[in-house]
Amino acid sequence: MPYIKNLIKGPIGVFDSGYGGLTILKEIRKALPEYDYLYLGDNARTPYGTRSFEVVYEFTLEAVVRLFEMGCPLVILACNTASAKALRSIQQNDLPYLDDSRRVLGVIRPTAESIGNASKSRHVGILATSGTIRSESYPMEIKKLFPDITVSGVACPMWVPLVENKEYDSDGADFFVKKYIDELLNKDKYIDTIVLGCTHYPLLIDKIREFTPEGINIITQGEYVASSLKDYLNRHNEIASRCTKKGRCEFLTTESVEKFKESASIFLHEDVDVRSITLE
Ligand code: DGL
């Protein structure tokens, strides 16, 4: 993989398999509007959630390398599946070769940190992609921080396709949203907090609220990831000083520009400046 180290300044890279990372980007931009952002959605190869460890790692590494090539000193994997399956390998094995002055961060740790104060019953449910659930990343991170919490998880393989195909308000969405929530609550009836452990899921939030019994907290990740990033940049001036600050935001997709523009405008409520690229 051709790659040349450099110390130039650039935007913060935000990566997801598709549109889900926009829910994270939105909150990050709210918390840190002064920075520049470069969002990359691998829409042509979404979903990642049902793919093997090797494939998710390979695709994620390609995206990180591309965002580095485009000058990003810091890349946020705004995707739980990529955070679960690729983050550690990239941080430990690839960064030292690619450029050890840059950083790649994920979304699972900041989300796990938020759970301690949220659950009174100490029974927490995770809804995520099959890949994230199989990786056991959430139970492991939560147990490290809060050993008294019982964690149950259910994979929701139909939710990402519903979002990517803008079917979030259909009868199909009713059926599949209810199905996975019921499955989770049947696993553990004491759950008082449900974590949406996939960045696509906030786009189904109205349906999720409709089918979740009252009194159960629903945790979305955006705000936690944004405040954790703010804290990170305050503590790491060597990275923060290399992130440019003109308040700009650009978008890259591996699918067609028109398709991305249309959906991103719906999710972000603004027109977006998009370029199409191929990853390899
Ligand atoms: N949005 C991603 C996540 O947070 C992945 C969805 C997918 O591609 O399956 O897990």
PDB file of C-alpha atoms and ligand atoms in Angstrom:
ATOM      1  CA  MET A   1       0.000   0.000   0.000  1.00  0.00           C
ATOM      2  CA  PRO A   2       1.798   3.216  -1.108  1.00  0.00           C
ATOM      3  CA  TYR A   3       1.920   5.785   1.645  1.00  0.00           C
ATOM      4  CA  ILE A   4       4.234   8.675   2.473  1.00  0.00           C
ATOM      5  CA  LYS A   5       4.559  10.045   5.982  1.00  0.00           C
ATOM      6  CA  ASN A   6       4.080  13.748   6.416  1.00  0.00           C
ATOM      7  CA  LEU A   7       3.322  16.258   9.109  1.00  0.00           C
ATOM      8  CA  ILE A   8       0.976  18.560   7.239  1.00  0.00           C
ATOM      9  CA  LYS A   9      -2.147  19.922   8.900  1.00  0.00           C
ATOM     10  CA  GLY A  10      -5.600  18.827   7.806  1.00  0.00           C
ATOM     11  CA  PRO A  11      -9.224  18.084   8.693  1.00  0.00           C
ATOM     12  CA  ILE A  12     -10.443  15.521  11.214  1.00  0.00           C
ATOM     13  CA  GLY A  13     -11.380  12.365   9.289  1.00  0.00           C
ATOM     14  CA  VAL A  14     -14.677  10.676  10.163  1.00  0.00           C
ATOM     15  CA  PHE A  15     -15.276   7.217   8.714  1.00  0.00           C
ATOM     16  CA  ASP A  16     -18.280   4.901   8.513  1.00  0.00           C
ATOM     17  CA  SER A  17     -19.422   2.083   6.247  1.00  0.00           C
ATOM     18  CA  GLY A  18     -22.258   4.337   5.062  1.00  0.00           C
ATOM     19  CA  TYR A  19     -24.567   7.047   6.383  1.00  0.00           C
ATOM     20  CA  GLY A  20     -24.560   6.022  10.067  1.00  0.00           C
ATOM     21  CA  GLY A  21     -21.437   8.004  10.924  1.00  0.00           C
ATOM     22  CA  LEU A  22     -23.334  11.158  10.000  1.00  0.00           C
ATOM     23  CA  THR A  23     -25.152  10.816  13.350  1.00  0.00           C
ATOM     24  CA  ILE A  24     -21.748  11.067  15.051  1.00  0.00           C
ATOM     25  CA  LEU A  25     -20.417  13.804  12.759  1.00  0.00           C
ATOM     26  CA  LYS A  26     -23.480  15.935  13.484  1.00  0.00           C
ATOM     27  CA  GLU A  27     -22.821  15.891  17.250  1.00  0.00           C
ATOM     28  CA  ILE A  28     -19.057  16.363  16.833  1.00  0.00           C
ATOM     29  CA  ARG A  29     -19.647  19.445  14.678  1.00  0.00           C
ATOM     30  CA  LYS A  30     -22.079  20.801  17.295  1.00  0.00           C
ATOM     31  CA  ALA A  31     -19.476  20.377  20.044  1.00  0.00           C
ATOM     32  CA  LEU A  32     -16.440  21.436  17.968  1.00  0.00           C
ATOM     33  CA  PRO A  33     -17.724  23.687  15.162  1.00  0.00           C
ATOM     34  CA  GLU A  34     -14.394  25.449  14.632  1.00  0.00           C
ATOM     35  CA  TYR A  35     -12.635  22.351  13.202  1.00  0.00           C
ATOM     36  CA  ASP A  36     -12.612  21.087   9.592  1.00  0.00           C
ATOM     37  CA  TYR A  37     -14.006  17.614   8.857  1.00  0.00           C
ATOM     38  CA  LEU A  38     -13.647  15.117   6.032  1.00  0.00           C
ATOM     39  CA  TYR A  39     -16.334  12.411   6.142  1.00  0.00           C
ATOM     40  CA  LEU A  40     -15.864   9.165   4.250  1.00  0.00           C
ATOM     41  CA  GLY A  41     -18.777   6.743   3.734  1.00  0.00           C
ATOM     42  CA  ASP A  42     -17.961   3.398   2.135  1.00  0.00           C
ATOM     43  CA  ASN A  43     -21.547   3.238   0.825  1.00  0.00           C
ATOM     44  CA  ALA A  44     -20.642   0.940  -2.060  1.00  0.00           C
ATOM     45  CA  ARG A  45     -19.541  -1.816   0.358  1.00  0.00           C
ATOM     46  CA  THR A  46     -22.021  -1.287   3.200  1.00  0.00           C
ATOM     47  CA  PRO A  47     -23.096  -3.099   5.355  1.00  0.00           C
ATOM     48  CA  TYR A  48     -19.966  -4.107   7.257  1.00  0.00           C
ATOM     49  CA  GLY A  49     -21.913  -5.661  10.131  1.00  0.00           C
ATOM     50  CA  THR A  50     -22.341  -9.066   8.521  1.00  0.00           C
ATOM     51  CA  ARG A  51     -18.777  -9.275   7.122  1.00  0.00           C
ATOM     52  CA  SER A  52     -15.852 -11.237   8.563  1.00  0.00           C
ATOM     53  CA  PHE A  53     -13.202  -9.773  10.844  1.00  0.00           C
ATOM     54  CA  GLU A  54     -10.599  -9.882   8.031  1.00  0.00           C
ATOM     55  CA  VAL A  55     -12.777  -8.056   5.518  1.00  0.00           C
ATOM     56  CA  VAL A  56     -13.875  -5.307   7.951  1.00  0.00           C
ATOM     57  CA  TYR A  57     -10.240  -4.816   8.983  1.00  0.00           C
ATOM     58  CA  GLU A  58      -9.058  -4.631   5.356  1.00  0.00           C
ATOM     59  CA  PHE A  59     -11.795  -2.156   4.309  1.00  0.00           C
ATOM     60  CA  THR A  60     -11.286   0.012   7.399  1.00  0.00           C
ATOM     61  CA  LEU A  61      -7.525   0.143   6.912  1.00  0.00           C
ATOM     62  CA  GLU A  62      -8.029   1.221   3.288  1.00  0.00           C
ATOM     63  CA  ALA A  63     -10.292   4.040   4.481  1.00  0.00           C
ATOM     64  CA  VAL A  64      -7.854   5.179   7.179  1.00  0.00           C
ATOM     65  CA  VAL A  65      -4.945   5.203   4.704  1.00  0.00           C
ATOM     66  CA  ARG A  66      -6.996   7.266   2.258  1.00  0.00           C
ATOM     67  CA  LEU A  67      -7.968   9.780   4.957  1.00  0.00           C
ATOM     68  CA  PHE A  68      -4.299  10.006   6.012  1.00  0.00           C
ATOM     69  CA  GLU A  69      -3.308  10.585   2.369  1.00  0.00           C
ATOM     70  CA  MET A  70      -5.826  13.419   2.276  1.00  0.00           C
ATOM     71  CA  GLY A  71      -4.074  15.044   5.214  1.00  0.00           C
ATOM     72  CA  CYS A  72      -6.140  14.000   8.251  1.00  0.00           C
ATOM     73  CA  PRO A  73      -3.947  13.935  11.386  1.00  0.00           C
ATOM     74  CA  LEU A  74      -6.762  12.242  13.320  1.00  0.00           C
ATOM     75  CA  VAL A  75      -9.399   9.749  12.134  1.00  0.00           C
ATOM     76  CA  ILE A  76     -12.526   8.814  14.084  1.00  0.00           C
ATOM     77  CA  LEU A  77     -13.989   5.409  13.235  1.00  0.00           C
ATOM     78  CA  ALA A  78     -17.625   6.520  13.555  1.00  0.00           C
ATOM     79  CA  CYS A  79     -18.644   2.898  13.122  1.00  0.00           C
ATOM     80  CA  ASN A  80     -18.969   0.357  15.925  1.00  0.00           C
ATOM     81  CA  THR A  81     -18.298  -2.581  13.637  1.00  0.00           C
ATOM     82  CA  ALA A  82     -15.001  -1.060  12.461  1.00  0.00           C
ATOM     83  CA  SER A  83     -14.163   0.012  16.021  1.00  0.00           C
ATOM     84  CA  ALA A  84     -14.843  -3.530  17.270  1.00  0.00           C
ATOM     85  CA  LYS A  85     -13.037  -5.390  14.524  1.00  0.00           C
ATOM     86  CA  ALA A  86     -10.280  -3.125  13.224  1.00  0.00           C
ATOM     87  CA  LEU A  87      -9.382  -0.341  15.679  1.00  0.00           C
ATOM     88  CA  ARG A  88      -7.010  -2.275  17.917  1.00  0.00           C
ATOM     89  CA  SER A  89      -5.081  -3.856  15.020  1.00  0.00           C
ATOM     90  CA  ILE A  90      -4.760  -0.522  13.250  1.00  0.00           C
ATOM     91  CA  GLN A  91      -3.598   1.246  16.419  1.00  0.00           C
ATOM     92  CA  GLN A  92      -1.141  -1.461  17.419  1.00  0.00           C
ATOM     93  CA  ASN A  93       0.106  -2.941  14.139  1.00  0.00           C
ATOM     94  CA  ASP A  94      -0.456  -0.435  11.336  1.00  0.00           C
ATOM     95  CA  LEU A  95       0.002   3.039  12.847  1.00  0.00           C
ATOM     96  CA  PRO A  96       3.678   2.477  13.703  1.00  0.00           C
ATOM     97  CA  TYR A  97       4.343   1.809   9.973  1.00  0.00           C
ATOM     98  CA  LEU A  98       1.868   4.275   8.482  1.00  0.00           C
ATOM     99  CA  ASP A  99       2.622   7.312  10.635  1.00  0.00           C
ATOM    100  CA  ASP A 100       2.968   7.112  14.403  1.00  0.00           C
ATOM    101  CA  SER A 101       2.338  10.846  14.767  1.00  0.00           C
ATOM    102  CA  ARG A 102      -1.309  10.420  13.709  1.00  0.00           C
ATOM    103  CA  ARG A 103      -4.182   8.928  15.677  1.00  0.00           C
ATOM    104  CA  VAL A 104      -7.200   6.696  15.046  1.00  0.00           C
ATOM    105  CA  LEU A 105      -9.986   6.617  17.663  1.00  0.00           C
ATOM    106  CA  GLY A 106     -13.205   4.591  17.928  1.00  0.00           C
ATOM    107  CA  VAL A 107     -16.694   4.942  19.381  1.00  0.00           C
ATOM    108  CA  ILE A 108     -17.089   1.978  21.729  1.00  0.00           C
ATOM    109  CA  ARG A 109     -15.006   3.168  24.674  1.00  0.00           C
ATOM    110  CA  PRO A 110     -16.702   6.605  25.000  1.00  0.00           C
ATOM    111  CA  THR A 111     -20.107   4.898  24.793  1.00  0.00           C
ATOM    112  CA  ALA A 112     -19.201   2.305  27.430  1.00  0.00           C
ATOM    113  CA  GLU A 113     -18.043   5.112  29.751  1.00  0.00           C
ATOM    114  CA  SER A 114     -21.482   6.733  29.572  1.00  0.00           C
ATOM    115  CA  ILE A 115     -23.312   3.703  30.923  1.00  0.00           C
ATOM    116  CA  GLY A 116     -22.176   3.838  34.561  1.00  0.00           C
ATOM    117  CA  ASN A 117     -24.507   6.673  35.513  1.00  0.00           C
ATOM    118  CA  ALA A 118     -27.310   5.703  33.155  1.00  0.00           C
ATOM    119  CA  SER A 119     -28.401   2.347  34.590  1.00  0.00           C
ATOM    120  CA  LYS A 120     -30.005   2.028  38.026  1.00  0.00           C
ATOM    121  CA  SER A 121     -30.938  -1.658  37.705  1.00  0.00           C
ATOM    122  CA  ARG A 122     -27.351  -2.421  36.517  1.00  0.00           C
ATOM    123  CA  HIS A 123     -28.816  -4.462  33.652  1.00  0.00           C
ATOM    124  CA  VAL A 124     -27.921  -3.058  30.245  1.00  0.00           C
ATOM    125  CA  GLY A 125     -28.891  -4.158  26.739  1.00  0.00           C
ATOM    126  CA  ILE A 126     -26.857  -3.639  23.569  1.00  0.00           C
ATOM    127  CA  LEU A 127     -28.411  -3.505  20.107  1.00  0.00           C
ATOM    128  CA  ALA A 128     -25.752  -3.614  17.386  1.00  0.00           C
ATOM    129  CA  THR A 129     -24.657  -5.317  14.176  1.00  0.00           C
ATOM    130  CA  SER A 130     -23.898  -9.043  14.155  1.00  0.00           C
ATOM    131  CA  GLY A 131     -20.181  -8.231  13.915  1.00  0.00           C
ATOM    132  CA  THR A 132     -20.184  -5.936  16.952  1.00  0.00           C
ATOM    133  CA  ILE A 133     -22.255  -8.370  19.030  1.00  0.00           C
ATOM    134  CA  ARG A 134     -20.035 -11.330  18.064  1.00  0.00           C
ATOM    135  CA  SER A 135     -16.876  -9.382  18.907  1.00  0.00           C
ATOM    136  CA  GLU A 136     -18.086  -9.056  22.551  1.00  0.00           C
ATOM    137  CA  SER A 137     -16.465  -5.581  22.565  1.00  0.00           C
ATOM    138  CA  TYR A 138     -19.282  -3.933  24.514  1.00  0.00           C
ATOM    139  CA  PRO A 139     -19.515  -6.494  27.349  1.00  0.00           C
ATOM    140  CA  MET A 140     -15.703  -6.445  27.636  1.00  0.00           C
ATOM    141  CA  GLU A 141     -15.406  -2.634  27.748  1.00  0.00           C
ATOM    142  CA  ILE A 142     -18.378  -2.247  30.117  1.00  0.00           C
ATOM    143  CA  LYS A 143     -17.150  -4.991  32.476  1.00  0.00           C
ATOM    144  CA  LYS A 144     -13.714  -3.347  32.666  1.00  0.00           C
ATOM    145  CA  LEU A 145     -15.277  -0.072  33.783  1.00  0.00           C
ATOM    146  CA  PHE A 146     -18.348  -1.314  35.689  1.00  0.00           C
ATOM    147  CA  PRO A 147     -17.960  -4.939  36.847  1.00  0.00           C
ATOM    148  CA  ASP A 148     -21.376  -4.842  38.571  1.00  0.00           C
ATOM    149  CA  ILE A 149     -23.296  -4.383  35.313  1.00  0.00           C
ATOM    150  CA  THR A 150     -24.918  -7.338  33.509  1.00  0.00           C
ATOM    151  CA  VAL A 151     -24.789  -6.901  29.737  1.00  0.00           C
ATOM    152  CA  SER A 152     -27.013  -8.665  27.176  1.00  0.00           C
ATOM    153  CA  GLY A 153     -26.809  -8.122  23.443  1.00  0.00           C
ATOM    154  CA  VAL A 154     -28.932  -8.760  20.359  1.00  0.00           C
ATOM    155  CA  ALA A 155     -27.802  -8.393  16.749  1.00  0.00           C
ATOM    156  CA  CYS A 156     -30.133  -6.418  14.464  1.00  0.00           C
ATOM    157  CA  PRO A 157     -28.978  -7.381  10.955  1.00  0.00           C
ATOM    158  CA  MET A 158     -32.010  -5.790   9.255  1.00  0.00           C
ATOM    159  CA  TRP A 159     -31.656  -2.297  10.722  1.00  0.00           C
ATOM    160  CA  VAL A 160     -28.698  -1.031   8.656  1.00  0.00           C
ATOM    161  CA  PRO A 161     -30.293  -2.066   5.327  1.00  0.00           C
ATOM    162  CA  LEU A 162     -33.516  -0.299   6.427  1.00  0.00           C
ATOM    163  CA  VAL A 163     -31.548   2.913   7.009  1.00  0.00           C
ATOM    164  CA  GLU A 164     -29.305   2.669   3.935  1.00  0.00           C
ATOM    165  CA  ASN A 165     -32.434   2.164   1.801  1.00  0.00           C
ATOM    166  CA  LYS A 166     -34.369   4.954   3.557  1.00  0.00           C
ATOM    167  CA  GLU A 167     -37.012   2.471   4.729  1.00  0.00           C
ATOM    168  CA  TYR A 168     -36.945   3.768   8.317  1.00  0.00           C
ATOM    169  CA  ASP A 169     -40.631   4.711   8.238  1.00  0.00           C
ATOM    170  CA  SER A 170     -42.048   1.565   6.599  1.00  0.00           C
ATOM    171  CA  ASP A 171     -44.102  -1.405   7.842  1.00  0.00           C
ATOM    172  CA  GLY A 172     -40.913  -3.450   7.486  1.00  0.00           C
ATOM    173  CA  ALA A 173     -39.232  -1.106   9.943  1.00  0.00           C
ATOM    174  CA  ASP A 174     -42.122  -1.588  12.428  1.00  0.00           C
ATOM    175  CA  PHE A 175     -41.744  -5.345  12.225  1.00  0.00           C
ATOM    176  CA  PHE A 176     -37.967  -5.533  12.547  1.00  0.00           C
ATOM    177  CA  VAL A 177     -37.629  -2.816  15.183  1.00  0.00           C
ATOM    178  CA  LYS A 178     -40.190  -4.518  17.437  1.00  0.00           C
ATOM    179  CA  LYS A 179     -38.670  -7.954  16.803  1.00  0.00           C
ATOM    180  CA  TYR A 180     -35.165  -7.110  18.050  1.00  0.00           C
ATOM    181  CA  ILE A 181     -36.304  -4.998  21.010  1.00  0.00           C
ATOM    182  CA  ASP A 182     -38.622  -7.804  22.185  1.00  0.00           C
ATOM    183  CA  GLU A 183     -35.792 -10.308  21.754  1.00  0.00           C
ATOM    184  CA  LEU A 184     -33.497  -8.195  23.934  1.00  0.00           C
ATOM    185  CA  LEU A 185     -36.053  -7.655  26.692  1.00  0.00           C
ATOM    186  CA  ASN A 186     -36.930 -11.361  26.676  1.00  0.00           C
ATOM    187  CA  LYS A 187     -33.261 -12.111  27.338  1.00  0.00           C
ATOM    188  CA  ASP A 188     -33.207  -9.927  30.455  1.00  0.00           C
ATOM    189  CA  LYS A 189     -36.383  -8.359  31.859  1.00  0.00           C
ATOM    190  CA  TYR A 190     -34.404  -6.137  34.281  1.00  0.00           C
ATOM    191  CA  ILE A 191     -32.795  -4.077  31.509  1.00  0.00           C
ATOM    192  CA  ASP A 192     -33.374  -0.354  32.183  1.00  0.00           C
ATOM    193  CA  THR A 193     -30.881   1.013  29.627  1.00  0.00           C
ATOM    194  CA  ILE A 194     -30.512   0.127  25.960  1.00  0.00           C
ATOM    195  CA  VAL A 195     -27.410   1.211  24.065  1.00  0.00           C
ATOM    196  CA  LEU A 196     -27.780   1.744  20.330  1.00  0.00           C
ATOM    197  CA  GLY A 197     -24.344   0.326  19.511  1.00  0.00           C
ATOM    198  CA  CYS A 198     -24.449   1.098  15.804  1.00  0.00           C
ATOM    199  CA  THR A 199     -24.197   4.600  14.406  1.00  0.00           C
ATOM    200  CA  HIS A 200     -26.971   3.917  11.889  1.00  0.00           C
ATOM    201  CA  TYR A 201     -29.579   3.215  14.563  1.00  0.00           C
ATOM    202  CA  PRO A 202     -30.340   6.810  15.681  1.00  0.00           C
ATOM    203  CA  LEU A 203     -31.871   7.220  12.231  1.00  0.00           C
ATOM    204  CA  LEU A 204     -34.539   4.728  13.418  1.00  0.00           C
ATOM    205  CA  ILE A 205     -34.985   6.433  16.788  1.00  0.00           C
ATOM    206  CA  ASP A 206     -38.687   7.275  16.416  1.00  0.00           C
ATOM    207  CA  LYS A 207     -39.548   3.640  15.749  1.00  0.00           C
ATOM    208  CA  ILE A 208     -37.193   2.418  18.468  1.00  0.00           C
ATOM    209  CA  ARG A 209     -38.883   4.726  21.020  1.00  0.00           C
ATOM    210  CA  GLU A 210     -42.318   3.568  19.827  1.00  0.00           C
ATOM    211  CA  PHE A 211     -41.555  -0.096  20.539  1.00  0.00           C
ATOM    212  CA  THR A 212     -39.510   0.323  23.745  1.00  0.00           C
ATOM    213  CA  PRO A 213     -41.483   0.189  27.014  1.00  0.00           C
ATOM    214  CA  GLU A 214     -41.623   3.466  28.950  1.00  0.00           C
ATOM    215  CA  GLY A 215     -39.011   3.920  31.633  1.00  0.00           C
ATOM    216  CA  ILE A 216     -36.172   2.335  29.646  1.00  0.00           C
ATOM    217  CA  ASN A 217     -33.332   4.749  28.740  1.00  0.00           C
ATOM    218  CA  ILE A 218     -32.164   4.668  25.160  1.00  0.00           C
ATOM    219  CA  ILE A 219     -28.551   5.713  24.715  1.00  0.00           C
ATOM    220  CA  THR A 220     -27.346   7.081  21.385  1.00  0.00           C
ATOM    221  CA  GLN A 221     -23.629   7.613  20.965  1.00  0.00           C
ATOM    222  CA  GLY A 222     -23.184  10.973  19.241  1.00  0.00           C
ATOM    223  CA  GLU A 223     -23.024  13.252  22.278  1.00  0.00           C
ATOM    224  CA  TYR A 224     -20.733  10.941  24.227  1.00  0.00           C
ATOM    225  CA  VAL A 225     -18.324  10.534  21.330  1.00  0.00           C
ATOM    226  CA  ALA A 226     -18.328  14.308  20.766  1.00  0.00           C
ATOM    227  CA  SER A 227     -17.603  15.174  24.385  1.00  0.00           C
ATOM    228  CA  SER A 228     -14.912  12.496  24.583  1.00  0.00           C
ATOM    229  CA  LEU A 229     -13.267  13.918  21.435  1.00  0.00           C
ATOM    230  CA  LYS A 230     -13.409  17.435  22.883  1.00  0.00           C
ATOM    231  CA  ASP A 231     -11.690  16.189  25.997  1.00  0.00           C
ATOM    232  CA  TYR A 232      -9.101  14.291  23.905  1.00  0.00           C
ATOM    233  CA  LEU A 233      -8.229  17.384  21.859  1.00  0.00           C
ATOM    234  CA  ASN A 234      -7.881  19.448  25.053  1.00  0.00           C
ATOM    235  CA  ARG A 235      -5.426  16.908  26.430  1.00  0.00           C
ATOM    236  CA  HIS A 236      -3.487  16.298  23.181  1.00  0.00           C
ATOM    237  CA  ASN A 237      -2.303  19.588  21.775  1.00  0.00           C
ATOM    238  CA  GLU A 238       0.194  17.794  19.495  1.00  0.00           C
ATOM    239  CA  ILE A 239      -2.840  16.446  17.564  1.00  0.00           C
ATOM    240  CA  ALA A 240      -5.239  19.380  18.084  1.00  0.00           C
ATOM    241  CA  SER A 241      -2.686  21.861  16.723  1.00  0.00           C
ATOM    242  CA  ARG A 242      -2.484  19.850  13.471  1.00  0.00           C
ATOM    243  CA  CYS A 243      -6.267  19.841  12.914  1.00  0.00           C
ATOM    244  CA  THR A 244      -7.249  22.785  10.732  1.00  0.00           C
ATOM    245  CA  LYS A 245      -9.944  25.185  11.912  1.00  0.00           C
ATOM    246  CA  LYS A 246     -11.995  26.869   9.246  1.00  0.00           C
ATOM    247  CA  GLY A 247     -15.318  25.247  10.143  1.00  0.00           C
ATOM    248  CA  ARG A 248     -15.454  23.383   6.796  1.00  0.00           C
ATOM    249  CA  CYS A 249     -16.971  19.971   6.166  1.00  0.00           C
ATOM    250  CA  GLU A 250     -16.468  17.842   3.054  1.00  0.00           C
ATOM    251  CA  PHE A 251     -17.734  14.410   2.142  1.00  0.00           C
ATOM    252  CA  LEU A 252     -16.382  11.423   0.228  1.00  0.00           C
ATOM    253  CA  THR A 253     -18.379   8.373  -0.815  1.00  0.00           C
ATOM    254  CA  THR A 254     -17.514   5.171  -2.627  1.00  0.00           C
ATOM    255  CA  GLU A 255     -21.021   5.255  -4.196  1.00  0.00           C
ATOM    256  CA  SER A 256     -22.484   7.822  -6.564  1.00  0.00           C
ATOM    257  CA  VAL A 257     -22.378  11.496  -5.612  1.00  0.00           C
ATOM    258  CA  GLU A 258     -26.102  11.987  -6.313  1.00  0.00           C
ATOM    259  CA  LYS A 259     -27.128   9.110  -4.066  1.00  0.00           C
ATOM    260  CA  PHE A 260     -24.970  10.310  -1.194  1.00  0.00           C
ATOM    261  CA  LYS A 261     -26.071  13.933  -1.588  1.00  0.00           C
ATOM    262  CA  GLU A 262     -29.720  13.027  -1.434  1.00  0.00           C
ATOM    263  CA  SER A 263     -29.463  10.862   1.674  1.00  0.00           C
ATOM    264  CA  ALA A 264     -26.905  12.973   3.518  1.00  0.00           C
ATOM    265  CA  SER A 265     -29.059  16.058   3.012  1.00  0.00           C
ATOM    266  CA  ILE A 266     -31.996  14.229   4.619  1.00  0.00           C
ATOM    267  CA  PHE A 267     -29.918  13.033   7.581  1.00  0.00           C
ATOM    268  CA  LEU A 268     -28.015  16.296   8.137  1.00  0.00           C
ATOM    269  CA  HIS A 269     -30.687  18.764   6.975  1.00  0.00           C
ATOM    270  CA  GLU A 270     -28.183  20.619   4.794  1.00  0.00           C
ATOM    271  CA  ASP A 271     -26.694  20.446   1.310  1.00  0.00           C
ATOM    272  CA  VAL A 272     -23.353  18.693   1.239  1.00  0.00           C
ATOM    273  CA  ASP A 273     -20.219  18.968  -0.881  1.00  0.00           C
ATOM    274  CA  VAL A 274     -19.453  15.381  -2.025  1.00  0.00           C
ATOM    275  CA  ARG A 275     -16.804  13.642  -4.139  1.00  0.00           C
ATOM    276  CA  SER A 276     -16.848  10.020  -5.227  1.00  0.00           C
ATOM    277  CA  ILE A 277     -13.708   7.903  -4.676  1.00  0.00           C
ATOM    278  CA  THR A 278     -12.701   4.236  -4.920  1.00  0.00           C
ATOM    279  CA  LEU A 279     -10.968   2.446  -2.069  1.00  0.00           C
ATOM    280  CA  GLU A 280      -8.403  -0.306  -2.552  1.00  0.00           C
TER     281      GLU A 280
HETATM  282  N1  DGL B   1     -22.702   2.093  11.300  1.00  0.00           N
HETATM  283  C1  DGL B   1     -21.924   0.957  11.564  1.00  0.00           C
HETATM  284  C2  DGL B   1     -21.805   0.629  13.023  1.00  0.00           C
HETATM  285  O1  DGL B   1     -21.825   1.531  13.834  1.00  0.00           O
HETATM  286  C3  DGL B   1     -21.975  -0.241  10.695  1.00  0.00           C
HETATM  287  C4  DGL B   1     -23.167  -0.607   9.962  1.00  0.00           C
HETATM  288  C5  DGL B   1     -22.871  -1.683   8.916  1.00  0.00           C
HETATM  289  O2  DGL B   1     -22.222  -1.341   7.939  1.00  0.00           O
HETATM  290  O3  DGL B   1     -23.273  -2.818   9.120  1.00  0.00           O
HETATM  291  O4  DGL B   1     -21.646  -0.505  13.382  1.00  0.00           O
END
